[in-house]
Amino acid sequence: MKSFAVFGWLLVVVLSCGRTEAQAAAAVNPIGSVARGRELIRTLHLSVLPKESGYLGIVGVSAQRVQVDGRALAVQSQNYYMLTEELPINYLHWLAPDDTHILIEGGPVDYYIFHPDGRAEMVTLGMDVAHGERPIVAVPGGCWKALRLHKGAKYALMANALSPEFTPDRVKIGEGSAWVKRFAGSAPWATPETLKELIGPNWKP
């Protein structure tokens, strides 16, 4: 009887230790923490994206092809994209393909879209759908766009799908005073100061 009591006590100790270790492991890099962001960068092999900023990881391209302006392109290409406290802005750029961002973890992120007809809109990429955030933002090809991580958020990991595939000759990065003049006042937030911030280091005199 005494040995059974000792065994029971040891079992409780072992189970308690197991729970403690599991809880400690889960708390090492909690979702939303700086450590978790670094873990994602490392495990997903993300690297700094030149000029646009943020972190990029190439996933791949679809096997299907489509003809675009006399050339064969993959129907879609896929990436990971990430913003962090240290690199919180995806600077202004123009893309020929349709571009869809899906929030995987973290955020929220303000998504600025500048349409060819002169309209501008800002959509918040996030999970609080009750307050107007969206977990998916789809942008038509031919738009200018920029993203900015909310203050207080440590990171935002997104999946990025471009249709047809991304190619370096079908992107433009940065703009100047004529672009700012065109879109200034197109939305309440579209002040010259904000637009210049979104262009950032890629300002073209």
PDB file of C-alpha atoms in Angstrom:
ATOM      1  CA  MET A   1       0.000   0.000   0.000  1.00  0.00           C
ATOM      2  CA  LYS A   2       2.882   2.275   0.891  1.00  0.00           C
ATOM      3  CA  SER A   3       4.614   1.527  -2.434  1.00  0.00           C
ATOM      4  CA  PHE A   4       1.402   2.353  -4.323  1.00  0.00           C
ATOM      5  CA  ALA A   5       1.181   5.713  -2.541  1.00  0.00           C
ATOM      6  CA  VAL A   6       4.804   6.461  -3.432  1.00  0.00           C
ATOM      7  CA  PHE A   7       4.150   5.511  -7.079  1.00  0.00           C
ATOM      8  CA  GLY A   8       1.099   7.760  -7.163  1.00  0.00           C
ATOM      9  CA  TRP A   9       3.093  10.638  -5.736  1.00  0.00           C
ATOM     10  CA  LEU A  10       5.848  10.145  -8.315  1.00  0.00           C
ATOM     11  CA  LEU A  11       3.257  10.020 -11.124  1.00  0.00           C
ATOM     12  CA  VAL A  12       1.800  13.336  -9.982  1.00  0.00           C
ATOM     13  CA  VAL A  13       5.282  14.868  -9.890  1.00  0.00           C
ATOM     14  CA  VAL A  14       6.124  13.586 -13.379  1.00  0.00           C
ATOM     15  CA  LEU A  15       2.837  14.806 -14.853  1.00  0.00           C
ATOM     16  CA  SER A  16       3.241  18.172 -13.165  1.00  0.00           C
ATOM     17  CA  CYS A  17       6.764  18.504 -14.546  1.00  0.00           C
ATOM     18  CA  GLY A  18       5.509  17.562 -18.014  1.00  0.00           C
ATOM     19  CA  ARG A  19       2.815  20.212 -17.915  1.00  0.00           C
ATOM     20  CA  THR A  20       5.318  22.781 -16.684  1.00  0.00           C
ATOM     21  CA  GLU A  21       7.738  21.988 -19.516  1.00  0.00           C
ATOM     22  CA  ALA A  22       4.962  22.133 -22.121  1.00  0.00           C
ATOM     23  CA  GLN A  23       3.730  25.442 -20.767  1.00  0.00           C
ATOM     24  CA  ALA A  24       7.274  26.796 -20.741  1.00  0.00           C
ATOM     25  CA  ALA A  25       7.840  25.634 -24.322  1.00  0.00           C
ATOM     26  CA  ALA A  26       4.618  27.282 -25.469  1.00  0.00           C
ATOM     27  CA  ALA A  27       5.597  30.492 -23.731  1.00  0.00           C
ATOM     28  CA  VAL A  28       9.083  30.696 -25.279  1.00  0.00           C
ATOM     29  CA  ASN A  29       7.916  32.447 -28.455  1.00  0.00           C
ATOM     30  CA  PRO A  30       4.267  33.430 -27.938  1.00  0.00           C
ATOM     31  CA  ILE A  31       2.342  34.628 -30.980  1.00  0.00           C
ATOM     32  CA  GLY A  32       2.674  38.376 -31.393  1.00  0.00           C
ATOM     33  CA  SER A  33       6.040  38.619 -29.618  1.00  0.00           C
ATOM     34  CA  VAL A  34       9.315  39.911 -31.040  1.00  0.00           C
ATOM     35  CA  ALA A  35      10.843  36.464 -30.471  1.00  0.00           C
ATOM     36  CA  ARG A  36       8.053  34.854 -32.490  1.00  0.00           C
ATOM     37  CA  GLY A  37       8.699  37.269 -35.350  1.00  0.00           C
ATOM     38  CA  ARG A  38      12.391  36.374 -35.358  1.00  0.00           C
ATOM     39  CA  GLU A  39      11.501  32.684 -35.270  1.00  0.00           C
ATOM     40  CA  LEU A  40       9.301  33.086 -38.363  1.00  0.00           C
ATOM     41  CA  ILE A  41      12.034  34.972 -40.226  1.00  0.00           C
ATOM     42  CA  ARG A  42      14.491  32.189 -39.435  1.00  0.00           C
ATOM     43  CA  THR A  43      12.317  29.141 -40.058  1.00  0.00           C
ATOM     44  CA  LEU A  44      10.680  30.491 -43.227  1.00  0.00           C
ATOM     45  CA  HIS A  45      14.041  31.712 -44.570  1.00  0.00           C
ATOM     46  CA  LEU A  46      12.866  35.283 -45.067  1.00  0.00           C
ATOM     47  CA  SER A  47      15.320  37.969 -46.177  1.00  0.00           C
ATOM     48  CA  VAL A  48      15.154  41.756 -46.409  1.00  0.00           C
ATOM     49  CA  LEU A  49      13.497  42.972 -49.610  1.00  0.00           C
ATOM     50  CA  PRO A  50      15.615  45.731 -51.191  1.00  0.00           C
ATOM     51  CA  LYS A  51      14.013  49.144 -51.819  1.00  0.00           C
ATOM     52  CA  GLU A  52      10.455  48.113 -50.872  1.00  0.00           C
ATOM     53  CA  SER A  53      11.647  46.965 -47.400  1.00  0.00           C
ATOM     54  CA  GLY A  54      10.163  44.259 -45.200  1.00  0.00           C
ATOM     55  CA  TYR A  55      11.027  40.559 -45.433  1.00  0.00           C
ATOM     56  CA  LEU A  56      10.368  38.294 -48.416  1.00  0.00           C
ATOM     57  CA  GLY A  57      10.377  34.535 -48.850  1.00  0.00           C
ATOM     58  CA  ILE A  58       9.738  32.935 -52.245  1.00  0.00           C
ATOM     59  CA  VAL A  59       7.305  30.022 -52.129  1.00  0.00           C
ATOM     60  CA  GLY A  60       7.018  29.187 -55.843  1.00  0.00           C
ATOM     61  CA  VAL A  61       5.008  29.526 -59.041  1.00  0.00           C
ATOM     62  CA  SER A  62       2.106  27.591 -60.504  1.00  0.00           C
ATOM     63  CA  ALA A  63       2.697  25.020 -63.234  1.00  0.00           C
ATOM     64  CA  GLN A  64       0.006  26.496 -65.474  1.00  0.00           C
ATOM     65  CA  ARG A  65       1.075  29.170 -67.948  1.00  0.00           C
ATOM     66  CA  VAL A  66      -0.677  32.060 -69.650  1.00  0.00           C
ATOM     67  CA  GLN A  67       0.277  34.346 -72.528  1.00  0.00           C
ATOM     68  CA  VAL A  68       0.780  38.000 -71.503  1.00  0.00           C
ATOM     69  CA  ASP A  69       1.956  40.525 -74.090  1.00  0.00           C
ATOM     70  CA  GLY A  70       3.458  37.771 -76.212  1.00  0.00           C
ATOM     71  CA  ARG A  71       5.297  35.979 -73.396  1.00  0.00           C
ATOM     72  CA  ALA A  72       4.488  32.893 -71.348  1.00  0.00           C
ATOM     73  CA  LEU A  73       4.107  33.545 -67.616  1.00  0.00           C
ATOM     74  CA  ALA A  74       3.044  31.336 -64.732  1.00  0.00           C
ATOM     75  CA  VAL A  75      -0.596  31.902 -63.831  1.00  0.00           C
ATOM     76  CA  GLN A  76       0.451  32.730 -60.260  1.00  0.00           C
ATOM     77  CA  SER A  77       3.487  33.212 -58.016  1.00  0.00           C
ATOM     78  CA  GLN A  78       3.416  32.940 -54.215  1.00  0.00           C
ATOM     79  CA  ASN A  79       5.515  34.543 -51.478  1.00  0.00           C
ATOM     80  CA  TYR A  80       5.707  35.074 -47.777  1.00  0.00           C
ATOM     81  CA  TYR A  81       5.916  38.750 -46.852  1.00  0.00           C
ATOM     82  CA  MET A  82       6.540  40.193 -43.408  1.00  0.00           C
ATOM     83  CA  LEU A  83       6.687  43.597 -41.739  1.00  0.00           C
ATOM     84  CA  THR A  84       8.271  44.140 -38.307  1.00  0.00           C
ATOM     85  CA  GLU A  85       8.772  46.962 -35.817  1.00  0.00           C
ATOM     86  CA  GLU A  86      12.214  47.552 -37.327  1.00  0.00           C
ATOM     87  CA  LEU A  87      10.912  47.443 -40.923  1.00  0.00           C
ATOM     88  CA  PRO A  88       7.277  48.590 -40.587  1.00  0.00           C
ATOM     89  CA  ILE A  89       6.629  49.996 -44.085  1.00  0.00           C
ATOM     90  CA  ASN A  90       6.381  48.353 -47.482  1.00  0.00           C
ATOM     91  CA  TYR A  91       7.242  51.424 -49.542  1.00  0.00           C
ATOM     92  CA  LEU A  92       5.239  52.684 -52.491  1.00  0.00           C
ATOM     93  CA  HIS A  93       5.407  50.536 -55.608  1.00  0.00           C
ATOM     94  CA  TRP A  94       3.384  49.751 -58.730  1.00  0.00           C
ATOM     95  CA  LEU A  95       2.656  46.226 -59.951  1.00  0.00           C
ATOM     96  CA  ALA A  96       1.349  44.975 -63.273  1.00  0.00           C
ATOM     97  CA  PRO A  97      -0.151  41.724 -61.881  1.00  0.00           C
ATOM     98  CA  ASP A  98      -3.115  41.410 -59.549  1.00  0.00           C
ATOM     99  CA  ASP A  99      -1.819  41.208 -55.970  1.00  0.00           C
ATOM    100  CA  THR A 100      -3.541  39.462 -53.056  1.00  0.00           C
ATOM    101  CA  HIS A 101      -2.317  39.617 -49.458  1.00  0.00           C
ATOM    102  CA  ILE A 102      -3.602  37.159 -46.821  1.00  0.00           C
ATOM    103  CA  LEU A 103      -2.771  37.773 -43.167  1.00  0.00           C
ATOM    104  CA  ILE A 104      -1.373  34.650 -41.532  1.00  0.00           C
ATOM    105  CA  GLU A 105      -0.286  35.969 -38.139  1.00  0.00           C
ATOM    106  CA  GLY A 106       0.253  39.258 -36.327  1.00  0.00           C
ATOM    107  CA  GLY A 107      -0.706  42.706 -37.565  1.00  0.00           C
ATOM    108  CA  PRO A 108      -2.825  44.635 -38.202  1.00  0.00           C
ATOM    109  CA  VAL A 109      -1.478  46.419 -41.283  1.00  0.00           C
ATOM    110  CA  ASP A 110      -2.826  49.472 -43.093  1.00  0.00           C
ATOM    111  CA  TYR A 111      -2.945  48.810 -46.843  1.00  0.00           C
ATOM    112  CA  TYR A 112      -2.873  51.922 -49.060  1.00  0.00           C
ATOM    113  CA  ILE A 113      -4.124  51.513 -52.636  1.00  0.00           C
ATOM    114  CA  PHE A 114      -3.839  54.147 -55.371  1.00  0.00           C
ATOM    115  CA  HIS A 115      -5.970  53.411 -58.428  1.00  0.00           C
ATOM    116  CA  PRO A 116      -5.239  54.455 -62.048  1.00  0.00           C
ATOM    117  CA  ASP A 117      -8.334  56.699 -62.069  1.00  0.00           C
ATOM    118  CA  GLY A 118      -6.945  58.827 -59.211  1.00  0.00           C
ATOM    119  CA  ARG A 119      -8.904  57.204 -56.355  1.00  0.00           C
ATOM    120  CA  ALA A 120      -7.130  56.249 -53.142  1.00  0.00           C
ATOM    121  CA  GLU A 121      -8.295  53.913 -50.403  1.00  0.00           C
ATOM    122  CA  MET A 122      -6.927  52.507 -47.179  1.00  0.00           C
ATOM    123  CA  VAL A 123      -7.932  49.022 -46.012  1.00  0.00           C
ATOM    124  CA  THR A 124      -6.801  47.490 -42.727  1.00  0.00           C
ATOM    125  CA  LEU A 125      -5.493  43.959 -43.093  1.00  0.00           C
ATOM    126  CA  GLY A 126      -6.370  42.257 -39.809  1.00  0.00           C
ATOM    127  CA  MET A 127      -8.569  39.752 -38.008  1.00  0.00           C
ATOM    128  CA  ASP A 128     -10.934  42.140 -36.216  1.00  0.00           C
ATOM    129  CA  VAL A 129     -13.626  41.846 -38.867  1.00  0.00           C
ATOM    130  CA  ALA A 130     -16.274  43.227 -36.511  1.00  0.00           C
ATOM    131  CA  HIS A 131     -14.459  46.570 -36.670  1.00  0.00           C
ATOM    132  CA  GLY A 132     -13.898  46.618 -40.418  1.00  0.00           C
ATOM    133  CA  GLU A 133     -10.599  44.796 -40.740  1.00  0.00           C
ATOM    134  CA  ARG A 134     -10.169  42.225 -43.499  1.00  0.00           C
ATOM    135  CA  PRO A 135      -7.984  39.095 -43.419  1.00  0.00           C
ATOM    136  CA  ILE A 136      -7.584  39.285 -47.223  1.00  0.00           C
ATOM    137  CA  VAL A 137      -6.912  42.322 -49.428  1.00  0.00           C
ATOM    138  CA  ALA A 138      -6.976  41.935 -53.218  1.00  0.00           C
ATOM    139  CA  VAL A 139      -5.502  44.724 -55.353  1.00  0.00           C
ATOM    140  CA  PRO A 140      -6.060  44.916 -59.133  1.00  0.00           C
ATOM    141  CA  GLY A 141      -3.035  45.066 -61.380  1.00  0.00           C
ATOM    142  CA  GLY A 142      -1.893  48.536 -62.403  1.00  0.00           C
ATOM    143  CA  CYS A 143      -2.308  50.108 -58.946  1.00  0.00           C
ATOM    144  CA  TRP A 144       0.242  51.825 -56.746  1.00  0.00           C
ATOM    145  CA  LYS A 145       0.320  50.434 -53.214  1.00  0.00           C
ATOM    146  CA  ALA A 146       2.072  50.612 -49.852  1.00  0.00           C
ATOM    147  CA  LEU A 147       1.653  48.879 -46.480  1.00  0.00           C
ATOM    148  CA  ARG A 148       2.316  50.069 -42.933  1.00  0.00           C
ATOM    149  CA  LEU A 149       2.332  47.997 -39.738  1.00  0.00           C
ATOM    150  CA  HIS A 150       0.236  49.413 -36.895  1.00  0.00           C
ATOM    151  CA  LYS A 151       2.159  50.954 -34.019  1.00  0.00           C
ATOM    152  CA  GLY A 152       2.398  48.497 -31.148  1.00  0.00           C
ATOM    153  CA  ALA A 153       2.289  45.445 -33.419  1.00  0.00           C
ATOM    154  CA  LYS A 154       5.543  43.484 -33.375  1.00  0.00           C
ATOM    155  CA  TYR A 155       5.140  41.921 -36.828  1.00  0.00           C
ATOM    156  CA  ALA A 156       2.706  40.830 -39.507  1.00  0.00           C
ATOM    157  CA  LEU A 157       3.257  37.681 -41.556  1.00  0.00           C
ATOM    158  CA  MET A 158       1.342  37.552 -44.828  1.00  0.00           C
ATOM    159  CA  ALA A 159       0.972  35.262 -47.810  1.00  0.00           C
ATOM    160  CA  ASN A 160       1.230  37.096 -51.106  1.00  0.00           C
ATOM    161  CA  ALA A 161      -0.150  35.757 -54.417  1.00  0.00           C
ATOM    162  CA  LEU A 162       0.447  37.549 -57.716  1.00  0.00           C
ATOM    163  CA  SER A 163      -1.474  36.727 -60.882  1.00  0.00           C
ATOM    164  CA  PRO A 164       0.085  36.292 -63.342  1.00  0.00           C
ATOM    165  CA  GLU A 165       3.496  35.772 -61.775  1.00  0.00           C
ATOM    166  CA  PHE A 166       5.790  38.566 -60.598  1.00  0.00           C
ATOM    167  CA  THR A 167       8.628  39.534 -62.943  1.00  0.00           C
ATOM    168  CA  PRO A 168      11.199  42.291 -62.209  1.00  0.00           C
ATOM    169  CA  ASP A 169      10.339  44.223 -65.373  1.00  0.00           C
ATOM    170  CA  ARG A 170       6.672  44.623 -64.331  1.00  0.00           C
ATOM    171  CA  VAL A 171       7.205  46.582 -61.104  1.00  0.00           C
ATOM    172  CA  LYS A 172       7.988  50.254 -60.427  1.00  0.00           C
ATOM    173  CA  ILE A 173       9.344  51.473 -57.090  1.00  0.00           C
ATOM    174  CA  GLY A 174       9.157  55.055 -55.814  1.00  0.00           C
ATOM    175  CA  GLU A 175       7.752  58.316 -57.146  1.00  0.00           C
ATOM    176  CA  GLY A 176       8.101  62.069 -56.744  1.00  0.00           C
ATOM    177  CA  SER A 177       6.329  65.408 -56.486  1.00  0.00           C
ATOM    178  CA  ALA A 178       4.060  64.926 -59.520  1.00  0.00           C
ATOM    179  CA  TRP A 179       2.691  61.696 -58.012  1.00  0.00           C
ATOM    180  CA  VAL A 180       2.167  63.360 -54.625  1.00  0.00           C
ATOM    181  CA  LYS A 181       0.321  66.252 -56.274  1.00  0.00           C
ATOM    182  CA  ARG A 182      -1.903  63.818 -58.164  1.00  0.00           C
ATOM    183  CA  PHE A 183      -3.052  61.860 -55.095  1.00  0.00           C
ATOM    184  CA  ALA A 184      -2.921  64.542 -52.375  1.00  0.00           C
ATOM    185  CA  GLY A 185      -6.459  65.055 -51.078  1.00  0.00           C
ATOM    186  CA  SER A 186      -7.812  61.932 -52.789  1.00  0.00           C
ATOM    187  CA  ALA A 187      -8.691  60.592 -49.305  1.00  0.00           C
ATOM    188  CA  PRO A 188      -8.805  62.219 -45.846  1.00  0.00           C
ATOM    189  CA  TRP A 189      -5.508  60.584 -44.876  1.00  0.00           C
ATOM    190  CA  ALA A 190      -3.800  61.372 -48.208  1.00  0.00           C
ATOM    191  CA  THR A 191      -1.845  64.432 -47.096  1.00  0.00           C
ATOM    192  CA  PRO A 192       1.401  65.326 -48.878  1.00  0.00           C
ATOM    193  CA  GLU A 193       3.293  64.393 -45.702  1.00  0.00           C
ATOM    194  CA  THR A 194       1.748  60.909 -45.511  1.00  0.00           C
ATOM    195  CA  LEU A 195       2.278  60.275 -49.215  1.00  0.00           C
ATOM    196  CA  LYS A 196       5.950  61.257 -48.907  1.00  0.00           C
ATOM    197  CA  GLU A 197       6.317  58.900 -45.930  1.00  0.00           C
ATOM    198  CA  LEU A 198       4.935  56.043 -48.031  1.00  0.00           C
ATOM    199  CA  ILE A 199       7.445  56.802 -50.807  1.00  0.00           C
ATOM    200  CA  GLY A 200      10.203  56.914 -48.197  1.00  0.00           C
ATOM    201  CA  PRO A 201      13.794  56.468 -49.377  1.00  0.00           C
ATOM    202  CA  ASN A 202      12.677  55.880 -52.976  1.00  0.00           C
ATOM    203  CA  TRP A 203      11.749  59.537 -53.530  1.00  0.00           C
ATOM    204  CA  LYS A 204      12.434  60.643 -57.110  1.00  0.00           C
ATOM    205  CA  PRO A 205      13.256  64.375 -57.420  1.00  0.00           C
TER     206      PRO A 205
END
